[in-house]
mmCIF file of C-alpha atoms in Angstrom:
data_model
loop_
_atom_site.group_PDB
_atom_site.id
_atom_site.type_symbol
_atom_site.label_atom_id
_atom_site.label_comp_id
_atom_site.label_asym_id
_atom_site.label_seq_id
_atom_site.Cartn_x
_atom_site.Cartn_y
_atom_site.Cartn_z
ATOM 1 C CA UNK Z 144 -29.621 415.469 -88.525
ATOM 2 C CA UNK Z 145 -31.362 413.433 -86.072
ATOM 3 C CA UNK Z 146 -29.123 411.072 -83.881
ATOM 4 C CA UNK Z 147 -29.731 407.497 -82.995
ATOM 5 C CA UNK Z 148 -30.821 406.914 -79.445
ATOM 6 C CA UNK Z 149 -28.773 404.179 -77.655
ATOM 7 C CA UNK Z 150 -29.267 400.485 -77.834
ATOM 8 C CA UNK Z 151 -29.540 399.469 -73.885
ATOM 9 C CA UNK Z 152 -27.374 396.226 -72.644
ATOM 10 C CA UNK Z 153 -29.144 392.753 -72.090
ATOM 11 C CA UNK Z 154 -26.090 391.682 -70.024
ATOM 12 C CA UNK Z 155 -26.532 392.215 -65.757
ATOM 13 C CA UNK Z 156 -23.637 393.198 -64.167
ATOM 14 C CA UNK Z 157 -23.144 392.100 -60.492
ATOM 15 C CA UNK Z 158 -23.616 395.018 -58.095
ATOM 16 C CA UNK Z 159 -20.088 393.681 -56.555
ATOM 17 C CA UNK Z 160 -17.148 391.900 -57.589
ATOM 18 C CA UNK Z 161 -17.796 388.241 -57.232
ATOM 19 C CA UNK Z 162 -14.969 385.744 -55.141
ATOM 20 C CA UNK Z 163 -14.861 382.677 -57.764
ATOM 21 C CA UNK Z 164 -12.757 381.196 -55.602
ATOM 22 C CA UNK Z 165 -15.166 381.047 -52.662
ATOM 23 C CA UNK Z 166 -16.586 377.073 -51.810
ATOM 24 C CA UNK Z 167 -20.213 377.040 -52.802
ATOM 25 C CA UNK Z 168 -21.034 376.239 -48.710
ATOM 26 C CA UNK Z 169 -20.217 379.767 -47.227
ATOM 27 C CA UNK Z 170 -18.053 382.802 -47.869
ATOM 28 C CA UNK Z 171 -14.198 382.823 -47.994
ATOM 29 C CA UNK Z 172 -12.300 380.596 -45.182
ATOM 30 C CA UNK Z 173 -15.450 380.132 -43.448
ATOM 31 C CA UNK Z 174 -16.638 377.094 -45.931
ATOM 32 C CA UNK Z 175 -14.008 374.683 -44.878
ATOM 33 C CA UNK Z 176 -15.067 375.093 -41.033
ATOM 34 C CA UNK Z 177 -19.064 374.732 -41.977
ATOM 35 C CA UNK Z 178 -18.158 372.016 -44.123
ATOM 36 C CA UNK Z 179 -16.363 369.796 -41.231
ATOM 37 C CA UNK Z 180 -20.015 370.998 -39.471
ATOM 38 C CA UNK Z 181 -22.018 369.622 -41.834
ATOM 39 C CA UNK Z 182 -20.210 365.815 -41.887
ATOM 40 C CA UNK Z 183 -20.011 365.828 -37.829
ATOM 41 C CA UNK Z 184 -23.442 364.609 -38.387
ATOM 42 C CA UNK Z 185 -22.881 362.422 -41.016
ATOM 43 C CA UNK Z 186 -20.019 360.430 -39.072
ATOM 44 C CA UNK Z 187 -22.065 360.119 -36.105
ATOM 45 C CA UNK Z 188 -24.876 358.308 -37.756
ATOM 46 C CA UNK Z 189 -22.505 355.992 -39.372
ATOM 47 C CA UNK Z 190 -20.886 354.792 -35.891
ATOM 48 C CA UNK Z 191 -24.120 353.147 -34.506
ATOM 49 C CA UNK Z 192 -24.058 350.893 -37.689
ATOM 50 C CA UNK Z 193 -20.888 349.893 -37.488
ATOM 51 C CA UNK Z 194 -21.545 348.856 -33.771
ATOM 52 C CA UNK Z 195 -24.499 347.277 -34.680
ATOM 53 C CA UNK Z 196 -22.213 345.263 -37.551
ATOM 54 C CA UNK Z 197 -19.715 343.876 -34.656
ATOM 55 C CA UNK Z 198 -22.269 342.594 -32.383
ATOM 56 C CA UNK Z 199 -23.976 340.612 -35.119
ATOM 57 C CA UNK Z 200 -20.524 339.238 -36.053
ATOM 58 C CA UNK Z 201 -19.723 338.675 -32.493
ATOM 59 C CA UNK Z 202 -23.075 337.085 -31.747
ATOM 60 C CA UNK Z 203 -22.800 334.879 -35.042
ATOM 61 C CA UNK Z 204 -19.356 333.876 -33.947
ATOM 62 C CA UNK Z 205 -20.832 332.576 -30.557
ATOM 63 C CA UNK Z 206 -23.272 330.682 -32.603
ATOM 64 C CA UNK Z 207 -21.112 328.875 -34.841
ATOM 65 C CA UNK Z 208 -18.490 327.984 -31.431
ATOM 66 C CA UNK Z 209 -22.136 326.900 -29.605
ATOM 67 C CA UNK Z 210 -22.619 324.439 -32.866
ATOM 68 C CA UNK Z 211 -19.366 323.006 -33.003
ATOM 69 C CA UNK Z 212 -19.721 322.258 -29.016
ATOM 70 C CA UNK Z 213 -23.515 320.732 -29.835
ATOM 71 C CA UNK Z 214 -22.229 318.998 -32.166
ATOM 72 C CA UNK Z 215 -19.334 317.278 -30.544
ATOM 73 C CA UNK Z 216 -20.729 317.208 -27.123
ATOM 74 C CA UNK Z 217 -24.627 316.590 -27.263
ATOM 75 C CA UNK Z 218 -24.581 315.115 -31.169
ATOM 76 C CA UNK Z 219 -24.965 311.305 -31.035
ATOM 77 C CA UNK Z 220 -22.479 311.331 -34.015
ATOM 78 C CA UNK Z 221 -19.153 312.000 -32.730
ATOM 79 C CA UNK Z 222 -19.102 309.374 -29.926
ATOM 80 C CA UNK Z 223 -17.419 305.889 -29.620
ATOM 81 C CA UNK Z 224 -18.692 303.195 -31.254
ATOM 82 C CA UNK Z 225 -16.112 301.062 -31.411
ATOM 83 C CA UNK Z 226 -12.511 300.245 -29.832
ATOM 84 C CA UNK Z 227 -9.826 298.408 -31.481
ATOM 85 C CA UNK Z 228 -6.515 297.395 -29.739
ATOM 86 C CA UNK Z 229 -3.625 296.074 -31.805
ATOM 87 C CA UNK Z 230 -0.319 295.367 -30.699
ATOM 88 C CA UNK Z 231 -1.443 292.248 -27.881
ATOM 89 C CA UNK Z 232 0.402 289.040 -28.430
ATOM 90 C CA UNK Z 233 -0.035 287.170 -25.191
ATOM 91 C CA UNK Z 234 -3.531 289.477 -23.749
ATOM 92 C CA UNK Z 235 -6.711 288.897 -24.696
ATOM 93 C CA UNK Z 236 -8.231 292.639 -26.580
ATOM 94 C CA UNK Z 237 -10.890 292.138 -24.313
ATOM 95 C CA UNK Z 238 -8.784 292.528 -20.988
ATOM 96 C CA UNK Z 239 -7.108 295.573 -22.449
ATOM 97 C CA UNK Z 240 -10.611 297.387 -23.192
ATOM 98 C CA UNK Z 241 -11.757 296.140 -20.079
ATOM 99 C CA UNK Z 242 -8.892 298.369 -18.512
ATOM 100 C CA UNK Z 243 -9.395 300.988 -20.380
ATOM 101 C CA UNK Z 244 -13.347 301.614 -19.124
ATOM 102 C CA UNK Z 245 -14.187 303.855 -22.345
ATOM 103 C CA UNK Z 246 -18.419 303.272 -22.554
ATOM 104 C CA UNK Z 247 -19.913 302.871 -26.205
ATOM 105 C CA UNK Z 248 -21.549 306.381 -26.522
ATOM 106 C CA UNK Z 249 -18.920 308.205 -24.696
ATOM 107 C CA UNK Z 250 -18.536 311.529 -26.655
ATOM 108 C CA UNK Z 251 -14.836 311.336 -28.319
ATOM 109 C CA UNK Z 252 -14.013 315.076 -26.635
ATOM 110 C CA UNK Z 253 -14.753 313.816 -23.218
ATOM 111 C CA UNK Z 254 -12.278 310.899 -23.553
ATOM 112 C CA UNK Z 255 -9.216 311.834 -21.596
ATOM 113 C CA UNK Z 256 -6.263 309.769 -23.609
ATOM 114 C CA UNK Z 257 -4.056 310.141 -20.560
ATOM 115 C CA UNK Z 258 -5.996 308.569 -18.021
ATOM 116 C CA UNK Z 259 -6.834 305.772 -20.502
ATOM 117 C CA UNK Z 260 -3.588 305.017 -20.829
ATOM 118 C CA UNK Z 261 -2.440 304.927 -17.279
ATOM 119 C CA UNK Z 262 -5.233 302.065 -16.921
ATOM 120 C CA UNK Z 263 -4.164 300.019 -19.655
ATOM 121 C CA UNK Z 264 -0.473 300.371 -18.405
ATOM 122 C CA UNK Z 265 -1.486 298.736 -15.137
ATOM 123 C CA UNK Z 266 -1.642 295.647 -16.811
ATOM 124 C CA UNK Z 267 1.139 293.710 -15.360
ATOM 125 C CA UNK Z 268 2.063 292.765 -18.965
ATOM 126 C CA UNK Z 269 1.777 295.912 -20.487
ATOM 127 C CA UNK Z 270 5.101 298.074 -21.077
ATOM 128 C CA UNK Z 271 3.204 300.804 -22.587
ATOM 129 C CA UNK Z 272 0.320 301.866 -24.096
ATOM 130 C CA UNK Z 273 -1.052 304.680 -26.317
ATOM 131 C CA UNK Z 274 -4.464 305.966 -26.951
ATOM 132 C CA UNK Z 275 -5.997 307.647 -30.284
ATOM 133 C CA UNK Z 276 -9.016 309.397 -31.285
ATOM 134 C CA UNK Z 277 -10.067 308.214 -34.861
ATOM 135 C CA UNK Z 278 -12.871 310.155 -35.883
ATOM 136 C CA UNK Z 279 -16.030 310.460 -35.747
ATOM 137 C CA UNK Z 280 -16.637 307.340 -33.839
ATOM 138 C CA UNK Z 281 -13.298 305.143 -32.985
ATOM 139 C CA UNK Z 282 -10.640 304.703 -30.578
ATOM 140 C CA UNK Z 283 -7.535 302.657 -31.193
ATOM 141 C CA UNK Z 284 -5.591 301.740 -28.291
ATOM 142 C CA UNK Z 285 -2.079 300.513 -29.038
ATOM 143 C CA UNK Z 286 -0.253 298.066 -26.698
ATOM 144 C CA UNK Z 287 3.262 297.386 -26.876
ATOM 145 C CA UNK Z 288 3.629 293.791 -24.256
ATOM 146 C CA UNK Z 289 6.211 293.392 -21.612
ATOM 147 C CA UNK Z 290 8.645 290.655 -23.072
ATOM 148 C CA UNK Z 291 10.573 288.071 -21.178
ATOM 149 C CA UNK Z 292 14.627 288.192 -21.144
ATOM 150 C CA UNK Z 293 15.430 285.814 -18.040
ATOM 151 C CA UNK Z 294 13.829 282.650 -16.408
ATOM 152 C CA UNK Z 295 14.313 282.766 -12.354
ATOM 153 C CA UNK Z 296 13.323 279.827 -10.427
ATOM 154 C CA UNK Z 297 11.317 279.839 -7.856
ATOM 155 C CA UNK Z 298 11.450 278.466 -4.266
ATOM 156 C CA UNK Z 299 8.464 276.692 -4.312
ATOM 157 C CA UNK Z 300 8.916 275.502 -8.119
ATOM 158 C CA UNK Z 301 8.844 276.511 -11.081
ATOM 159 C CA UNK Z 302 9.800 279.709 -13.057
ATOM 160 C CA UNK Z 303 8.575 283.360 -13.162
ATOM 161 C CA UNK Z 304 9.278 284.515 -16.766
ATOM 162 C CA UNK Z 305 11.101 288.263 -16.159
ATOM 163 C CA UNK Z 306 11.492 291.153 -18.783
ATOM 164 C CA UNK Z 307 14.234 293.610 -18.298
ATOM 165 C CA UNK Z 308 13.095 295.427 -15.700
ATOM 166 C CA UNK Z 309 12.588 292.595 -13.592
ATOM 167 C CA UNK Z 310 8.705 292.757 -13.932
ATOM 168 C CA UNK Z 311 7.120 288.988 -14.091
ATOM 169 C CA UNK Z 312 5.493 288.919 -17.539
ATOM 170 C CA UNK Z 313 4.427 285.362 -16.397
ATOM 171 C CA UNK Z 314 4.705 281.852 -14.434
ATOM 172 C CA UNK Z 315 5.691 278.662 -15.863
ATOM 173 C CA UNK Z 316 5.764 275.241 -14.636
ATOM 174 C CA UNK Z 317 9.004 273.832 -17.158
ATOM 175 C CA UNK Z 318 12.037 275.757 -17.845
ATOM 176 C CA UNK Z 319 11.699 277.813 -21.576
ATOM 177 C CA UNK Z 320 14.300 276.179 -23.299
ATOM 178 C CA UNK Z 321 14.967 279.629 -25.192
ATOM 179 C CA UNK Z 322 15.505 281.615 -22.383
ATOM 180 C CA UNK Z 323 18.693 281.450 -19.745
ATOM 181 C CA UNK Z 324 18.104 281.330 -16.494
ATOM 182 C CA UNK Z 325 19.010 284.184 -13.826
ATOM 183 C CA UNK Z 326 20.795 282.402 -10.706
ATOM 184 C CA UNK Z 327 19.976 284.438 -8.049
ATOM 185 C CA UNK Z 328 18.667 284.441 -4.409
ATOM 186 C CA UNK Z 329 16.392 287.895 -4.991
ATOM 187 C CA UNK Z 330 12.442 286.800 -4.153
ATOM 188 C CA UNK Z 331 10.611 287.257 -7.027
ATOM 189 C CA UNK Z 332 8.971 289.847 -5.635
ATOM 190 C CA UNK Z 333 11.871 291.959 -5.238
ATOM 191 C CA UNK Z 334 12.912 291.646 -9.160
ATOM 192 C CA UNK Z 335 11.323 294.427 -10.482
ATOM 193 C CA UNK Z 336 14.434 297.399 -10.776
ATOM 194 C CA UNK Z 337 16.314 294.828 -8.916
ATOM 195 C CA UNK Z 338 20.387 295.834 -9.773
ATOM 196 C CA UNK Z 339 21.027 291.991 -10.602
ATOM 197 C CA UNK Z 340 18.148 291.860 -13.192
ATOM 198 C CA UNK Z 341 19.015 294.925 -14.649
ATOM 199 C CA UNK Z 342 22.627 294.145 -15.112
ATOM 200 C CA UNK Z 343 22.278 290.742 -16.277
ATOM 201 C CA UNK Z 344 18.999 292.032 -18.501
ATOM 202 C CA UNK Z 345 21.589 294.464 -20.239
ATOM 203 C CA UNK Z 346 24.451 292.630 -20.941
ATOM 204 C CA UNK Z 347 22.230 290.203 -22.681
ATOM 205 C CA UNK Z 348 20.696 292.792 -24.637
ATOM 206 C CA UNK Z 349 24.762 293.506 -25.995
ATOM 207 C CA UNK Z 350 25.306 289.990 -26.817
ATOM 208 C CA UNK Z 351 25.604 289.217 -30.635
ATOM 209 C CA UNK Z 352 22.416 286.659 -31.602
ATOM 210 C CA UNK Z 353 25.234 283.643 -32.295
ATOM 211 C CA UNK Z 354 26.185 284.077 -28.444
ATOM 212 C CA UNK Z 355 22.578 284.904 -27.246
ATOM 213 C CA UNK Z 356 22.026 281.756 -28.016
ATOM 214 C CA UNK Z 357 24.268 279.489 -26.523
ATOM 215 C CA UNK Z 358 23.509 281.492 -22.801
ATOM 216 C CA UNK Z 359 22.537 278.659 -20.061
ATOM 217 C CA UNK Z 360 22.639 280.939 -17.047
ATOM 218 C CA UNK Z 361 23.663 284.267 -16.406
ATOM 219 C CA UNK Z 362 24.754 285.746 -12.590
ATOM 220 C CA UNK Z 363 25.485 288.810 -11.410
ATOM 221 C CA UNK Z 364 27.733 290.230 -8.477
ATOM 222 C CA UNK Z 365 28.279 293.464 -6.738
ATOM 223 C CA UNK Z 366 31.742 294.666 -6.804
ATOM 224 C CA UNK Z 367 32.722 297.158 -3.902
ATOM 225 C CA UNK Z 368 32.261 300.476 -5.429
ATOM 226 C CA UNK Z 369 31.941 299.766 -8.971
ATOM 227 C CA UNK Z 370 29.222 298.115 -11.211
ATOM 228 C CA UNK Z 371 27.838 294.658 -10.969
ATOM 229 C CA UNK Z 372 30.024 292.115 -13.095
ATOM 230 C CA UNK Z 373 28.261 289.512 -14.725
ATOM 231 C CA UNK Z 374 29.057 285.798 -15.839
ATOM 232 C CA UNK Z 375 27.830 283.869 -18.397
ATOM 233 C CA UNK Z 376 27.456 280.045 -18.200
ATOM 234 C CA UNK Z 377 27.284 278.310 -22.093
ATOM 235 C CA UNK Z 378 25.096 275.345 -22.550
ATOM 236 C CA UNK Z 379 28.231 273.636 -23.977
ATOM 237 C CA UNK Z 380 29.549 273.916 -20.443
ATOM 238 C CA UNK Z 381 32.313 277.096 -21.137
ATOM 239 C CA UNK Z 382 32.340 280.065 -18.999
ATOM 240 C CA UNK Z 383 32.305 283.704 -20.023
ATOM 241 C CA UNK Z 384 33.306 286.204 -17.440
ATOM 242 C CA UNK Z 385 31.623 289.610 -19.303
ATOM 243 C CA UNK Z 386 32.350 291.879 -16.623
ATOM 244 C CA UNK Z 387 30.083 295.311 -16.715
ATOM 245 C CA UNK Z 388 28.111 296.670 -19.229
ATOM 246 C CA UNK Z 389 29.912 298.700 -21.986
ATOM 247 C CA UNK Z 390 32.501 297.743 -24.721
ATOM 248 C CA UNK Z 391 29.926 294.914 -26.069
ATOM 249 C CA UNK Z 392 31.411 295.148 -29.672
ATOM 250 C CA UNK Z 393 35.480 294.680 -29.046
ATOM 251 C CA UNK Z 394 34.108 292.022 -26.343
ATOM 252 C CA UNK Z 395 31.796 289.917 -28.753
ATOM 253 C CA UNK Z 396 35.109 290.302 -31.578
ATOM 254 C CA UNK Z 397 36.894 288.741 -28.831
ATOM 255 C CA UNK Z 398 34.663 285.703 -28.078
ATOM 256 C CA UNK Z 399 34.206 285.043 -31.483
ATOM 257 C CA UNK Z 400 37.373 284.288 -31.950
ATOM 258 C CA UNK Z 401 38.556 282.066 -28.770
ATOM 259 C CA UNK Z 402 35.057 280.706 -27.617
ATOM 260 C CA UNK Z 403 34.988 277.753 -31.221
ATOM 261 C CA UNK Z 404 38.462 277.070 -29.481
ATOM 262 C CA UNK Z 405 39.236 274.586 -26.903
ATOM 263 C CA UNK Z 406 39.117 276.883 -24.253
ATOM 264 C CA UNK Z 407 36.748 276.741 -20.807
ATOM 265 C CA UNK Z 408 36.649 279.431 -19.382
ATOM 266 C CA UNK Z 409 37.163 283.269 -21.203
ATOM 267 C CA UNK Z 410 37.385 286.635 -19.007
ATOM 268 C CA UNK Z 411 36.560 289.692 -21.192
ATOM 269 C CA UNK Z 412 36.058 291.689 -18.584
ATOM 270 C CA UNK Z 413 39.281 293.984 -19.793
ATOM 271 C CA UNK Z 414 38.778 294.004 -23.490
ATOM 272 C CA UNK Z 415 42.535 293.961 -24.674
ATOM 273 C CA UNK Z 416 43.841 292.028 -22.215
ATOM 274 C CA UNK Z 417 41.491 288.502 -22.615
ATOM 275 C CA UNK Z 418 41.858 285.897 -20.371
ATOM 276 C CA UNK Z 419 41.946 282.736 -20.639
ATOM 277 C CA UNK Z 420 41.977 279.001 -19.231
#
């Protein structure tokens, strides 16, 4: 009985057990460590890029900031052409852009607003002024004018026309029918911030316009320590004695009520406790 020889194995077995679990980069924990190795390099040829990457932003940044200044600064587009000035009812335009001294060509960025304005507010007649940039190639320059409250006569004849402040908006020859007349002794020029002018300035500014009207004259007095008192003199010939500034709207109920009366003379001075003769 002859016995079958036998069959040999196709199938290799490892000389040694195998670690599935090992990384395919090295042997047990050691793969992790040559693994950080190997992308050292990596990371350190990405960081000159990215340093590259900023300075061309940076530089393009500088670029686009050096346009913008051409182009406001050395462009012939965004400069003034033109001024307009609105707001003038008694100056010419032409004296107020005379004042201001902006050149045709000036590059709107360079125009200092401030400064332009402090030279058209030197006008004598100008109470204040403000200065815009319309772009690309305008400037508007608005002027509000100095207007007259009082009349004061003058030594040598006839009348400075006074706003508020006591500032002479102008000189006329006739006395304005529609504006009273401030008796005082004050030079004209010691009006401006004069306490006089500015007294009698306000408590016409409180008068209702029915009363406004009918003002002639208007004085005022310093009192020992307290305000100035002011008097008003009607073109009819009646007499209002005002007193200081404050309590305009019991004061004008007051006169409304006695002044179409046959009285002369009214003293509202003490609202409450009117006056009269």
């Amino acid at each position: 009985m002859s016995e079958t020889p036998p069959t040999a194995s196709t199938d290799a077995t490892p000389a040694g057990p195998v670690d599935l679990a090992a990384p395919a980069g090295g042997r047990g924990g050691h793969g992790g460590a040559d693994g950080a190795r190997a992308a050292a390099p990596r990371a350190g040829r990405r960081r000159p890029r990215t340093r590259w990457r900023a300075a061309f932003f940076a530089l393009a940044g500088l670029a686009i900031v050096g346009g913008a200044g051409w182009a406001l600064l050395g462009n012939r587009v965004f400069v003034v052409r033109s001024v307009t000035v609105t707001g003038t009812h008694v100056l010419a335009p032409a004296q107020v852009i005379a004042a201001a001294d902006v050149s045709l060509g000036t590059p709107l960025l360079t125009v200092d607003a401030g400064a332009v304005t402090r030279r058209v507010e030197a006008i004598p007649l100008v109470a204040s002024a403000t200065v815009t940039e319309d772009w690309p190639d305008h400037l508007v320059i608005s002027v509000t004018e100095r207007v007259p409250a009082m009349a004061v006569r003058m030594a040598d004849g006839g009348y400075d026309l006074v706003d508020p402040t006591g500032v002479i908006v102008r000189w006329t020859k006739t006395r304005p029918a529609a504006l009273p007349v401030l008796v005082t002794s004050v030079p004209g020029g010691a009006l401006r911030g004069n306490p006089e002018v500015t007294a009698a300035a306000a408590v016409l500014a409180e008068l209702q316009p029915w009363l406004a009207r009918q003002v002639a004259e208007v004085t005022a007095a310093a009192v020992p320590a307290g305000p100035q008192e002011v008097t008003l003199n009607l073109r009819d010939g009646k007499t209002v004695q005002w007193g200081s500034v404050g309590n305009a709207a019991q004061k004008n109920r007051e006169l409304s009520v006695l002044l179409p009366g046959h009285v002369r003379d009214v003293d509202v001075s003490a609202p409450g406790t009117v006056v009269t003769s």
